[in-house]
C-alpha cells in the first residue's frame, strides 16, 4: 500500500518532469521561429542544418534506447557487485571497464553502487576505473559519438581515455593508501 | 543510409531478438524502459537541434574557430574544458553539438576536451560524489579527470 503510493508519486513526478521538458522545448522552438522571422535570410541555413542533424539523430536514437533498456533490465546491480567485488588484478580492471561501460543509467546511480562495491572488497583503483568508464565510455554514448564524430575520432578518444583512466585509478589508489598510512602513523605517534 | 546507422540498428535488433528468446517478460519490460527513455530525451534533442541550427546560421565559422579553432591554441582548449566540466548536458545529446562545432571550425582538441570533461568531470554532481565516496576520492577523481581530458584532447589534436 505504502509502496504503491510512493510509486504513484514517483510516476506523477516523472510525468511533471516530462511535461516540463516538452514545454521548454516548445518555448525554444517558438523563440527560434521568432528569431528566424526577424532574420529571414538565415532561415534556410538554420532549418536545413537543424533538419539534417535531427535526421541523423532520429535514425539511431530508438536503437540506442532499446540497447539501454535491454541492458538496464537484464543486468542487475546485484550481478555487477557480485562479479566486480572480488575480482582483482588485470581481470578486475577489465571487469571494471566492462561493467562501467554497460548502459545502465546516469552517473549519480553509480556512486552508491561504488560504495557497495568498496564494501564487497573491490579496490580503490577498480572503483575509480569503474566510475570513469561509467561516466565516459558508455556504449550508447560511443554509438552516438560514432554517428556524429566518425570512427577515427570515437576510437582515438576511447582508447586514450581507457589508458589514462587505468593510470588514474592506480595513481589515486596509491595516493589514498599513502595519505591513509601517514595519518595512521601520525595518530599512533600522538597516542604514544 | 550510412553504414554506421545500419550497424547500430542491426546491433540493437539482434540484442532485442536474443532478449526475447531468453526471457520474454524481461524483454517486454526493456522495451517499455526504452520507450520511456526515448520520450524523456526527445525534448532535449529538439532543443539542442534548434540551437545547432541557430548557431550555424548566425555565428560565422571564422568566429567559432577564432575562439576554439586551431589558432585559438591552448587557451581555447582550456576554456571549453572548463565549460564542459561546469555544464550539465546529457552526453547523448552533446555529440550532435560537438559535431556541429567541429563542422564550423572548432579544433579536434577543443571538441575532444569539451566532450571528455563534460562526461568525466561533474561539478554539478560533485556534492553527491563527496557525500557517497568522500572528499579525497571525489576531488582526486574530478581533478585528475580534468587533467586527463586536456591530455587526451592534446594527443588527439596531434594524431588526427
mmCIF file of C-alpha atoms in Angstrom:
data_model
loop_
_atom_site.group_PDB
_atom_site.id
_atom_site.type_symbol
_atom_site.label_atom_id
_atom_site.label_comp_id
_atom_site.label_asym_id
_atom_site.label_seq_id
_atom_site.Cartn_x
_atom_site.Cartn_y
_atom_site.Cartn_z
ATOM 1 C CA UNK A 1 0.000 0.000 0.000
ATOM 2 C CA UNK A 2 2.694 2.429 1.043
ATOM 3 C CA UNK A 3 4.940 1.300 -1.804
ATOM 4 C CA UNK A 4 2.015 1.779 -4.164
ATOM 5 C CA UNK A 5 1.508 5.369 -3.116
ATOM 6 C CA UNK A 6 5.252 6.050 -3.368
ATOM 7 C CA UNK A 7 5.235 4.581 -6.860
ATOM 8 C CA UNK A 8 2.256 6.732 -7.780
ATOM 9 C CA UNK A 9 4.014 9.838 -6.506
ATOM 10 C CA UNK A 10 7.104 8.840 -8.438
ATOM 11 C CA UNK A 11 5.026 8.448 -11.592
ATOM 12 C CA UNK A 12 3.452 11.854 -11.032
ATOM 13 C CA UNK A 13 6.841 13.463 -10.566
ATOM 14 C CA UNK A 14 8.165 11.780 -13.692
ATOM 15 C CA UNK A 15 5.178 12.969 -15.676
ATOM 16 C CA UNK A 16 5.714 16.511 -14.411
ATOM 17 C CA UNK A 17 9.386 16.403 -15.468
ATOM 18 C CA UNK A 18 8.322 15.071 -18.865
ATOM 19 C CA UNK A 19 5.735 17.807 -19.372
ATOM 20 C CA UNK A 20 8.241 20.442 -18.303
ATOM 21 C CA UNK A 21 10.740 19.126 -20.852
ATOM 22 C CA UNK A 22 8.255 19.387 -23.688
ATOM 23 C CA UNK A 23 7.096 22.831 -22.512
ATOM 24 C CA UNK A 24 10.680 24.129 -22.510
ATOM 25 C CA UNK A 25 11.349 22.664 -25.955
ATOM 26 C CA UNK A 26 8.140 24.296 -27.245
ATOM 27 C CA UNK A 27 9.284 27.661 -25.882
ATOM 28 C CA UNK A 28 12.696 27.233 -27.532
ATOM 29 C CA UNK A 29 11.048 26.294 -30.838
ATOM 30 C CA UNK A 30 8.774 29.348 -30.726
ATOM 31 C CA UNK A 31 11.677 31.629 -29.802
ATOM 32 C CA UNK A 32 13.708 30.214 -32.700
ATOM 33 C CA UNK A 33 10.773 30.722 -35.065
ATOM 34 C CA UNK A 34 10.504 34.365 -33.987
ATOM 35 C CA UNK A 35 14.249 34.935 -34.436
ATOM 36 C CA UNK A 36 14.130 33.416 -37.921
ATOM 37 C CA UNK A 37 11.061 35.504 -38.753
ATOM 38 C CA UNK A 38 13.115 38.610 -37.917
ATOM 39 C CA UNK A 39 16.106 37.372 -39.948
ATOM 40 C CA UNK A 40 14.512 35.661 -42.965
ATOM 41 C CA UNK A 41 17.822 35.398 -44.834
ATOM 42 C CA UNK A 42 19.126 32.981 -42.156
ATOM 43 C CA UNK A 43 16.037 30.792 -42.194
ATOM 44 C CA UNK A 44 17.097 28.400 -44.919
ATOM 45 C CA UNK A 45 20.530 27.602 -43.472
ATOM 46 C CA UNK A 46 19.148 27.216 -39.954
ATOM 47 C CA UNK A 47 16.281 24.922 -40.916
ATOM 48 C CA UNK A 48 18.363 22.750 -43.267
ATOM 49 C CA UNK A 49 21.054 22.333 -40.614
ATOM 50 C CA UNK A 50 18.520 21.549 -37.913
ATOM 51 C CA UNK A 51 16.702 19.086 -40.167
ATOM 52 C CA UNK A 52 19.905 17.283 -41.134
ATOM 53 C CA UNK A 53 21.027 16.921 -37.527
ATOM 54 C CA UNK A 54 17.566 15.791 -36.472
ATOM 55 C CA UNK A 55 17.519 13.107 -39.189
ATOM 56 C CA UNK A 56 20.992 11.910 -38.192
ATOM 57 C CA UNK A 57 19.802 11.629 -34.588
ATOM 58 C CA UNK A 58 16.420 10.010 -35.165
ATOM 59 C CA UNK A 59 17.943 7.259 -37.320
ATOM 60 C CA UNK A 60 19.854 5.862 -34.349
ATOM 61 C CA UNK A 61 18.127 7.159 -31.205
ATOM 62 C CA UNK A 62 15.411 4.454 -30.982
ATOM 63 C CA UNK A 63 18.056 1.738 -31.420
ATOM 64 C CA UNK A 64 20.274 3.300 -28.757
ATOM 65 C CA UNK A 65 17.331 3.490 -26.358
ATOM 66 C CA UNK A 66 16.463 -0.174 -26.978
ATOM 67 C CA UNK A 67 20.055 -1.176 -26.175
ATOM 68 C CA UNK A 68 19.951 0.906 -22.980
ATOM 69 C CA UNK A 69 16.612 -0.567 -21.952
ATOM 70 C CA UNK A 70 17.770 -4.141 -22.522
ATOM 71 C CA UNK A 71 20.949 -3.781 -20.502
ATOM 72 C CA UNK A 72 19.281 -1.968 -17.625
ATOM 73 C CA UNK A 73 16.671 -4.717 -17.251
ATOM 74 C CA UNK A 74 18.858 -7.759 -17.930
ATOM 75 C CA UNK A 75 21.904 -6.808 -15.889
ATOM 76 C CA UNK A 76 21.075 -6.204 -12.261
ATOM 77 C CA UNK A 77 23.147 -4.160 -9.835
ATOM 78 C CA UNK A 78 23.472 -7.320 -7.754
ATOM 79 C CA UNK A 79 25.291 -9.050 -10.612
ATOM 80 C CA UNK A 80 27.682 -6.132 -11.043
ATOM 81 C CA UNK A 81 28.517 -6.116 -7.334
ATOM 82 C CA UNK A 82 28.886 -9.899 -7.292
ATOM 83 C CA UNK A 83 31.326 -10.089 -10.203
ATOM 84 C CA UNK A 84 33.315 -6.947 -9.548
ATOM 85 C CA UNK A 85 33.539 -7.128 -5.775
ATOM 86 C CA UNK A 86 36.022 -9.925 -5.508
ATOM 87 C CA UNK A 87 37.997 -9.672 -8.728
ATOM 88 C CA UNK A 88 41.409 -8.019 -8.715
ATOM 89 C CA UNK A 89 44.458 -7.515 -10.926
ATOM 90 C CA UNK A 90 44.093 -7.249 -14.682
ATOM 91 C CA UNK A 91 40.816 -9.159 -14.588
ATOM 92 C CA UNK A 92 39.470 -6.669 -12.058
ATOM 93 C CA UNK A 93 40.449 -3.740 -14.262
ATOM 94 C CA UNK A 94 38.837 -5.316 -17.338
ATOM 95 C CA UNK A 95 35.645 -6.084 -15.421
ATOM 96 C CA UNK A 96 35.537 -2.526 -14.059
ATOM 97 C CA UNK A 97 35.771 -1.145 -17.595
ATOM 98 C CA UNK A 98 33.217 -3.670 -18.884
ATOM 99 C CA UNK A 99 30.596 -3.105 -16.187
ATOM 100 C CA UNK A 100 31.177 0.641 -16.244
ATOM 101 C CA UNK A 101 30.618 0.783 -19.993
ATOM 102 C CA UNK A 102 27.359 -1.155 -19.890
ATOM 103 C CA UNK A 103 24.480 1.188 -20.499
ATOM 104 C CA UNK A 104 22.769 1.364 -17.133
ATOM 105 C CA UNK A 105 21.841 4.908 -16.211
ATOM 106 C CA UNK A 106 23.347 8.258 -15.222
ATOM 107 C CA UNK A 107 26.462 8.803 -13.110
ATOM 108 C CA UNK A 108 24.662 9.549 -9.863
ATOM 109 C CA UNK A 109 23.385 5.971 -9.788
ATOM 110 C CA UNK A 110 26.994 4.788 -9.930
ATOM 111 C CA UNK A 111 28.103 6.499 -6.690
ATOM 112 C CA UNK A 112 26.066 4.355 -4.278
ATOM 113 C CA UNK A 113 26.979 1.348 -6.408
ATOM 114 C CA UNK A 114 30.658 2.219 -5.978
ATOM 115 C CA UNK A 115 30.168 2.348 -2.199
ATOM 116 C CA UNK A 116 28.551 -1.107 -2.300
ATOM 117 C CA UNK A 117 31.471 -2.388 -4.386
ATOM 118 C CA UNK A 118 34.003 -0.988 -1.924
ATOM 119 C CA UNK A 119 32.232 -2.800 0.915
ATOM 120 C CA UNK A 120 32.321 -6.011 -1.114
ATOM 121 C CA UNK A 121 36.079 -5.694 -1.393
ATOM 122 C CA UNK A 122 36.696 -4.000 -4.734
ATOM 123 C CA UNK A 123 39.911 -1.971 -4.763
ATOM 124 C CA UNK A 124 40.000 1.838 -4.904
ATOM 125 C CA UNK A 125 41.636 1.720 -8.341
ATOM 126 C CA UNK A 126 38.897 -0.500 -9.750
ATOM 127 C CA UNK A 127 36.221 1.761 -8.312
ATOM 128 C CA UNK A 128 37.792 4.828 -9.902
ATOM 129 C CA UNK A 129 38.097 2.968 -13.227
ATOM 130 C CA UNK A 130 34.504 1.777 -12.899
ATOM 131 C CA UNK A 131 33.229 5.323 -12.260
ATOM 132 C CA UNK A 132 35.279 6.791 -15.105
ATOM 133 C CA UNK A 133 34.119 4.118 -17.533
ATOM 134 C CA UNK A 134 30.556 4.705 -16.372
ATOM 135 C CA UNK A 135 30.889 8.440 -16.974
ATOM 136 C CA UNK A 136 32.849 8.435 -20.174
ATOM 137 C CA UNK A 137 32.677 5.311 -22.309
ATOM 138 C CA UNK A 138 29.096 4.113 -22.005
ATOM 139 C CA UNK A 139 28.040 2.070 -25.020
ATOM 140 C CA UNK A 140 25.103 4.352 -26.053
ATOM 141 C CA UNK A 141 27.412 7.382 -25.861
ATOM 142 C CA UNK A 142 30.003 5.663 -28.023
ATOM 143 C CA UNK A 143 27.351 4.788 -30.614
ATOM 144 C CA UNK A 144 26.161 8.382 -30.882
ATOM 145 C CA UNK A 145 29.764 9.608 -30.928
ATOM 146 C CA UNK A 146 30.404 7.183 -33.807
ATOM 147 C CA UNK A 147 27.429 8.621 -35.689
ATOM 148 C CA UNK A 148 28.323 12.293 -35.268
ATOM 149 C CA UNK A 149 32.124 12.329 -34.957
ATOM 150 C CA UNK A 150 33.164 9.382 -37.109
ATOM 151 C CA UNK A 151 35.040 6.210 -36.303
ATOM 152 C CA UNK A 152 38.531 7.774 -36.080
ATOM 153 C CA UNK A 153 37.566 10.379 -33.502
ATOM 154 C CA UNK A 154 35.500 7.934 -31.465
ATOM 155 C CA UNK A 155 38.120 5.166 -31.483
ATOM 156 C CA UNK A 156 41.024 7.500 -30.651
ATOM 157 C CA UNK A 157 39.173 9.085 -27.751
ATOM 158 C CA UNK A 158 38.012 5.696 -26.475
ATOM 159 C CA UNK A 159 41.486 4.134 -26.467
ATOM 160 C CA UNK A 160 43.195 7.190 -24.964
ATOM 161 C CA UNK A 161 40.556 7.570 -22.261
ATOM 162 C CA UNK A 162 40.819 3.919 -21.245
ATOM 163 C CA UNK A 163 44.614 4.094 -20.984
ATOM 164 C CA UNK A 164 44.511 7.288 -18.918
ATOM 165 C CA UNK A 165 41.665 6.162 -16.661
ATOM 166 C CA UNK A 166 43.543 2.984 -15.704
ATOM 167 C CA UNK A 167 46.638 5.032 -14.867
ATOM 168 C CA UNK A 168 44.493 7.460 -12.877
ATOM 169 C CA UNK A 169 42.842 4.623 -10.950
ATOM 170 C CA UNK A 170 46.189 3.139 -9.918
ATOM 171 C CA UNK A 171 47.558 6.575 -9.045
ATOM 172 C CA UNK A 172 44.571 7.513 -6.874
ATOM 173 C CA UNK A 173 44.797 4.181 -5.069
ATOM 174 C CA UNK A 174 48.480 4.763 -4.239
ATOM 175 C CA UNK A 175 47.770 8.339 -3.145
ATOM 176 C CA UNK A 176 44.923 7.363 -0.855
ATOM 177 C CA UNK A 177 46.879 4.462 0.633
ATOM 178 C CA UNK A 178 49.879 6.731 1.181
ATOM 179 C CA UNK A 179 47.913 9.504 2.910
ATOM 180 C CA UNK A 180 45.944 6.990 4.992
ATOM 181 C CA UNK A 181 49.152 5.296 6.130
ATOM 182 C CA UNK A 182 50.690 8.632 7.007
ATOM 183 C CA UNK A 183 47.633 9.571 9.043
ATOM 184 C CA UNK A 184 47.714 6.254 10.899
ATOM 185 C CA UNK A 185 51.424 6.849 11.567
ATOM 186 C CA UNK A 186 50.727 10.326 12.940
ATOM 187 C CA UNK A 187 47.847 9.216 15.151
ATOM 188 C CA UNK A 188 49.945 6.361 16.552
ATOM 189 C CA UNK A 189 52.649 8.822 17.450
ATOM 190 C CA UNK A 190 50.100 11.018 19.166
ATOM 191 C CA UNK A 191 48.861 8.056 21.160
ATOM 192 C CA UNK A 192 52.385 7.330 22.341
ATOM 193 C CA UNK B 1 21.824 5.328 -45.360
ATOM 194 C CA UNK B 2 25.264 5.285 -43.783
ATOM 195 C CA UNK B 3 26.871 2.089 -42.565
ATOM 196 C CA UNK B 4 27.034 3.452 -39.012
ATOM 197 C CA UNK B 5 23.248 3.721 -38.899
ATOM 198 C CA UNK B 6 22.849 0.199 -40.246
ATOM 199 C CA UNK B 7 25.366 -1.287 -37.798
ATOM 200 C CA UNK B 8 23.797 0.389 -34.768
ATOM 201 C CA UNK B 9 20.277 -0.651 -35.739
ATOM 202 C CA UNK B 10 21.332 -4.216 -36.531
ATOM 203 C CA UNK B 11 23.131 -4.412 -33.184
ATOM 204 C CA UNK B 12 20.002 -3.221 -31.354
ATOM 205 C CA UNK B 13 17.810 -5.621 -33.311
ATOM 206 C CA UNK B 14 19.992 -8.651 -32.609
ATOM 207 C CA UNK B 15 20.184 -7.773 -28.903
ATOM 208 C CA UNK B 16 16.405 -7.493 -28.899
ATOM 209 C CA UNK B 17 15.862 -10.843 -30.612
ATOM 210 C CA UNK B 18 18.320 -12.508 -28.243
ATOM 211 C CA UNK B 19 16.481 -10.947 -25.290
ATOM 212 C CA UNK B 20 13.075 -12.173 -26.484
ATOM 213 C CA UNK B 21 14.422 -15.691 -26.943
ATOM 214 C CA UNK B 22 15.952 -15.663 -23.476
ATOM 215 C CA UNK B 23 13.196 -14.064 -21.414
ATOM 216 C CA UNK B 24 10.011 -12.694 -22.959
ATOM 217 C CA UNK B 25 8.826 -10.848 -19.883
ATOM 218 C CA UNK B 26 12.123 -9.079 -19.285
ATOM 219 C CA UNK B 27 12.430 -8.195 -22.965
ATOM 220 C CA UNK B 28 8.998 -6.565 -22.921
ATOM 221 C CA UNK B 29 9.969 -4.656 -19.789
ATOM 222 C CA UNK B 30 13.152 -3.463 -21.523
ATOM 223 C CA UNK B 31 11.119 -2.150 -24.425
ATOM 224 C CA UNK B 32 8.901 -0.223 -22.024
ATOM 225 C CA UNK B 33 12.018 1.279 -20.419
ATOM 226 C CA UNK B 34 13.333 2.178 -23.877
ATOM 227 C CA UNK B 35 10.104 3.891 -24.956
ATOM 228 C CA UNK B 36 10.040 5.900 -21.730
ATOM 229 C CA UNK B 37 13.679 6.918 -22.056
ATOM 230 C CA UNK B 38 13.130 7.884 -25.699
ATOM 231 C CA UNK B 39 10.291 10.253 -24.905
ATOM 232 C CA UNK B 40 12.199 11.661 -21.955
ATOM 233 C CA UNK B 41 15.212 12.578 -24.074
ATOM 234 C CA UNK B 42 13.243 13.737 -27.146
ATOM 235 C CA UNK B 43 12.556 17.318 -25.935
ATOM 236 C CA UNK B 44 16.269 17.743 -25.185
ATOM 237 C CA UNK B 45 17.043 16.559 -28.707
ATOM 238 C CA UNK B 46 14.643 19.193 -30.096
ATOM 239 C CA UNK B 47 16.280 21.934 -28.039
ATOM 240 C CA UNK B 48 19.859 21.038 -28.931
ATOM 241 C CA UNK B 49 18.996 20.699 -32.626
ATOM 242 C CA UNK B 50 17.277 24.089 -32.745
ATOM 243 C CA UNK B 51 20.332 25.599 -31.023
ATOM 244 C CA UNK B 52 22.666 23.925 -33.555
ATOM 245 C CA UNK B 53 20.576 25.327 -36.417
ATOM 246 C CA UNK B 54 20.746 28.841 -34.986
ATOM 247 C CA UNK B 55 24.433 28.500 -34.106
ATOM 248 C CA UNK B 56 25.493 27.504 -37.604
ATOM 249 C CA UNK B 57 23.225 30.072 -39.233
ATOM 250 C CA UNK B 58 24.158 33.067 -37.089
ATOM 251 C CA UNK B 59 27.710 32.555 -35.873
ATOM 252 C CA UNK B 60 30.189 32.647 -38.740
ATOM 253 C CA UNK B 61 32.695 29.752 -38.775
ATOM 254 C CA UNK B 62 35.713 32.040 -38.516
ATOM 255 C CA UNK B 63 34.296 33.433 -35.285
ATOM 256 C CA UNK B 64 33.928 29.950 -33.812
ATOM 257 C CA UNK B 65 37.375 28.945 -34.994
ATOM 258 C CA UNK B 66 38.762 32.164 -33.534
ATOM 259 C CA UNK B 67 37.519 31.121 -30.100
ATOM 260 C CA UNK B 68 38.103 27.380 -30.181
ATOM 261 C CA UNK B 69 39.803 26.670 -33.509
ATOM 262 C CA UNK B 70 43.380 25.709 -34.326
ATOM 263 C CA UNK B 71 44.669 29.255 -33.959
ATOM 264 C CA UNK B 72 42.988 29.770 -30.575
ATOM 265 C CA UNK B 73 45.610 27.460 -29.080
ATOM 266 C CA UNK B 74 45.762 26.154 -25.540
ATOM 267 C CA UNK B 75 43.616 28.908 -24.056
ATOM 268 C CA UNK B 76 40.688 27.882 -26.214
ATOM 269 C CA UNK B 77 41.041 24.228 -25.214
ATOM 270 C CA UNK B 78 41.232 25.165 -21.533
ATOM 271 C CA UNK B 79 38.152 27.383 -21.816
ATOM 272 C CA UNK B 80 35.947 24.703 -23.395
ATOM 273 C CA UNK B 81 37.299 22.119 -20.939
ATOM 274 C CA UNK B 82 36.131 24.314 -18.049
ATOM 275 C CA UNK B 83 32.804 24.843 -19.817
ATOM 276 C CA UNK B 84 32.407 21.069 -20.214
ATOM 277 C CA UNK B 85 33.168 20.496 -16.533
ATOM 278 C CA UNK B 86 30.607 23.045 -15.368
ATOM 279 C CA UNK B 87 27.774 22.339 -17.816
ATOM 280 C CA UNK B 88 25.319 19.564 -17.166
ATOM 281 C CA UNK B 89 24.252 18.379 -20.614
ATOM 282 C CA UNK B 90 23.374 14.709 -21.085
ATOM 283 C CA UNK B 91 26.262 13.154 -23.002
ATOM 284 C CA UNK B 92 23.920 11.611 -25.560
ATOM 285 C CA UNK B 93 22.820 14.981 -26.901
ATOM 286 C CA UNK B 94 26.234 16.626 -26.568
ATOM 287 C CA UNK B 95 27.618 14.762 -29.589
ATOM 288 C CA UNK B 96 25.490 16.484 -32.234
ATOM 289 C CA UNK B 97 26.524 19.792 -30.651
ATOM 290 C CA UNK B 98 30.175 18.751 -30.681
ATOM 291 C CA UNK B 99 29.835 17.606 -34.287
ATOM 292 C CA UNK B 100 28.358 20.947 -35.326
ATOM 293 C CA UNK B 101 31.169 22.838 -33.578
ATOM 294 C CA UNK B 102 33.724 20.713 -35.412
ATOM 295 C CA UNK B 103 31.918 21.343 -38.690
ATOM 296 C CA UNK B 104 32.015 25.082 -38.123
ATOM 297 C CA UNK B 105 35.693 25.473 -37.392
ATOM 298 C CA UNK B 106 36.426 24.241 -33.859
ATOM 299 C CA UNK B 107 39.612 22.229 -33.484
ATOM 300 C CA UNK B 108 39.583 18.490 -32.785
ATOM 301 C CA UNK B 109 41.373 19.122 -29.482
ATOM 302 C CA UNK B 110 38.802 21.633 -28.293
ATOM 303 C CA UNK B 111 35.889 19.355 -29.145
ATOM 304 C CA UNK B 112 37.562 16.321 -27.552
ATOM 305 C CA UNK B 113 38.318 18.312 -24.396
ATOM 306 C CA UNK B 114 34.713 19.502 -24.219
ATOM 307 C CA UNK B 115 33.192 16.021 -24.538
ATOM 308 C CA UNK B 116 35.664 14.425 -22.154
ATOM 309 C CA UNK B 117 35.254 16.942 -19.328
ATOM 310 C CA UNK B 118 31.509 17.036 -19.913
ATOM 311 C CA UNK B 119 31.268 13.320 -19.200
ATOM 312 C CA UNK B 120 34.117 12.677 -16.766
ATOM 313 C CA UNK B 121 34.136 15.808 -14.611
ATOM 314 C CA UNK B 122 30.928 16.729 -12.857
ATOM 315 C CA UNK B 123 30.862 19.936 -10.836
ATOM 316 C CA UNK B 124 27.091 19.528 -10.717
ATOM 317 C CA UNK B 125 27.253 16.017 -9.235
ATOM 318 C CA UNK B 126 30.319 16.747 -7.047
ATOM 319 C CA UNK B 127 28.368 17.292 -3.779
ATOM 320 C CA UNK B 128 26.712 13.901 -4.237
ATOM 321 C CA UNK B 129 30.023 12.262 -5.076
ATOM 322 C CA UNK B 130 31.634 13.746 -1.962
ATOM 323 C CA UNK B 131 28.774 12.520 0.209
ATOM 324 C CA UNK B 132 28.942 8.978 -1.165
ATOM 325 C CA UNK B 133 32.669 8.485 -1.694
ATOM 326 C CA UNK B 134 34.364 11.074 0.480
ATOM 327 C CA UNK B 135 36.154 14.318 -0.253
ATOM 328 C CA UNK B 136 39.542 12.860 -1.050
ATOM 329 C CA UNK B 137 38.387 10.399 -3.692
ATOM 330 C CA UNK B 138 35.896 12.820 -5.252
ATOM 331 C CA UNK B 139 38.381 15.696 -5.584
ATOM 332 C CA UNK B 140 41.177 13.461 -6.816
ATOM 333 C CA UNK B 141 38.934 11.809 -9.403
ATOM 334 C CA UNK B 142 37.456 15.050 -10.752
ATOM 335 C CA UNK B 143 40.740 16.976 -10.666
ATOM 336 C CA UNK B 144 42.740 14.251 -12.375
ATOM 337 C CA UNK B 145 39.932 13.638 -14.882
ATOM 338 C CA UNK B 146 40.175 17.280 -15.888
ATOM 339 C CA UNK B 147 43.916 16.966 -16.482
ATOM 340 C CA UNK B 148 43.374 13.695 -18.362
ATOM 341 C CA UNK B 149 40.759 15.326 -20.567
ATOM 342 C CA UNK B 150 43.253 18.019 -21.565
ATOM 343 C CA UNK B 151 45.888 15.331 -22.210
ATOM 344 C CA UNK B 152 43.530 13.225 -24.330
ATOM 345 C CA UNK B 153 42.493 16.350 -26.240
ATOM 346 C CA UNK B 154 46.073 17.421 -26.991
ATOM 347 C CA UNK B 155 47.095 13.934 -28.134
ATOM 348 C CA UNK B 156 44.020 13.707 -30.355
ATOM 349 C CA UNK B 157 44.891 17.050 -31.888
ATOM 350 C CA UNK B 158 48.298 15.650 -32.814
ATOM 351 C CA UNK B 159 47.258 12.233 -34.147
ATOM 352 C CA UNK B 160 44.042 13.158 -36.004
#
